[in-house]
Structure formats: C-alpha cells, structure tokens
Amino acid sequence: MKLVVVSAGLSSPSSTRLLADRLTAATLGHLDAEPEVIELRELATEIAQHFVTGFPPARLAAALDAVAAADGLIAVTPVFAGSYSGLFKSFFDVIDKDALTGKPVLLGATGGTARHSLVTEHALRPLFTYLRAFTLPTAVYAASEDWGEDGLARRITRAGAELARFMAAAAGDTTLDVDTAAAIAPRSLTGAITSVDPADGFEVVPFAQRLAALRPE
C-alpha cells in the first residue's frame, strides 16, 4: 500500500512537517505501507507555473501522480489568516478533480494559538469534501502550546489508527488487531463508543437514572 503525506510548511524544520511526520509514524505503527512525503514549499514555483501555462512541470506532475495513486493521504497545513495556506490550496486546486474520490484523508493543521483549532472543520474538511475524498473522523490541530502534551499524542495515535483501518479496508484487508481497534474506538462498559479509555476506570450511569434524578420531588 502507498501512503502519501502532503506538508505545506514553509520553514525547515517546521511544526507542520513535525506533525506530518508524527501522523505518519502513528499510521505506520498499525499498517505496512510505503510512505512518500511531498513538501509543497519545494514545488511553489512549479505550482505557479502550472496556473499560468496549464501544464505541470515534471516534479509537480510526479507529486500529483503520487497523490492520485495513493491508498491513503495525510494532508497538513499551517494556519494563515484563519484558514489553510495559499500554497496548500493552490496544490489541491491543480490536482485532477477525480484524484481523491473515495480516498481516505487524514487532516492536520498547525498554528500559534488554540483559537484556530476549528480550522480543520470549517476550512479543511469542506475542501476535501468538495474533492469527494473520505475525510477521517479525527482531524488533528496542534497549537504551539500543544507540543509535548498528552492530549496531542492521544489525538495523533487515534487519527493514525483510523487512517490505517480505512486504508486496510480499501485494500481488502479486513483484519484489525486489538490495539488498533482500541485506539480507534474505545468502548464503555456497556459497549458504547466513548472517548474515555475503560482501562482508566470510570462509573457508567444509565441515562434513565440521570433523567430520574432531574424529576421534581
């Protein structure tokens, strides 16, 4: 299987590439796939030329072909003016309109403040929905203060496991190890999907009991 990673970071090193690398590692921890990383900053000139001439230069054409042939995609952008970067959008503007149809895509974004944490939902997800990609339930946003925190590590682990699961399913591999299943959808004592790990221990209060507690005496 082929996993393609698109990183729109502009500096080297960049937090965007760091997040992309961690999402890649989390995915490959559950899946045997060949990864390929596309750094968009190295293709900026070629993308601009494509807009002007209508034909992609060789390096850009190879990157577009890699995305189209991928079994799964990780797409990570820095936040500019409350949305994805112009370079990120430009790359997906020149991709073939059918290249991402049905393809599982893991969305990621980085920014300087937690106030942009919904950029994956109000900007990235609509873009890839328009391209008819299958966007995974868990998207990962990393603000400056998130690095080194357990919460970010858990989101990365969960998102990587989700991508591995859907890539395997698309390839016809229906097997799923227990650790991967737990990372994707931890379940409560009653079997309901929950964000709480049962191993941590918690009390499940039936919904009917909660409603009864609200009734006036």
Short mmCIF file of C-alpha atoms in Angstrom, two decimals, residues 50 56 60-61 63-65 67-69 90-101 103 130-133:
data_model
loop_
_atom_site.label_atom_id
_atom_site.label_comp_id
_atom_site.label_asym_id
_atom_site.label_seq_id
_atom_site.Cartn_x
_atom_site.Cartn_y
_atom_site.Cartn_z
CA HIS A 50 1.06 25.35 -13.77
CA PRO A 56 2.61 20.85 -14.66
CA LEU A 60 4.85 18.74 -9.82
CA ALA A 61 3.43 16.17 -12.22
CA ALA A 63 3.71 14.76 -6.98
CA LEU A 64 0.20 14.95 -8.44
CA ASP A 65 0.52 11.40 -9.78
CA VAL A 67 -1.34 11.67 -4.64
CA ALA A 68 -3.69 10.18 -7.23
CA ALA A 69 -2.11 6.72 -6.85
CA SER A 90 -3.06 26.01 -4.76
CA PHE A 91 -1.72 22.45 -4.81
CA PHE A 92 -5.16 20.98 -4.43
CA ASP A 93 -6.53 23.47 -6.97
CA VAL A 94 -4.36 21.94 -9.70
CA ILE A 95 -4.97 18.30 -8.82
CA ASP A 96 -7.30 16.29 -11.06
CA LYS A 97 -10.91 16.64 -9.92
CA ASP A 98 -11.30 12.85 -9.57
CA ALA A 99 -7.91 12.09 -8.00
CA LEU A 100 -9.18 11.98 -4.41
CA THR A 101 -12.59 10.38 -4.95
CA LYS A 103 -9.64 8.19 -0.84
CA TYR A 130 -15.72 19.06 -2.41
CA LEU A 131 -12.96 16.85 -3.86
CA ARG A 132 -15.06 13.80 -2.85
CA ALA A 133 -12.39 12.44 -0.54
#
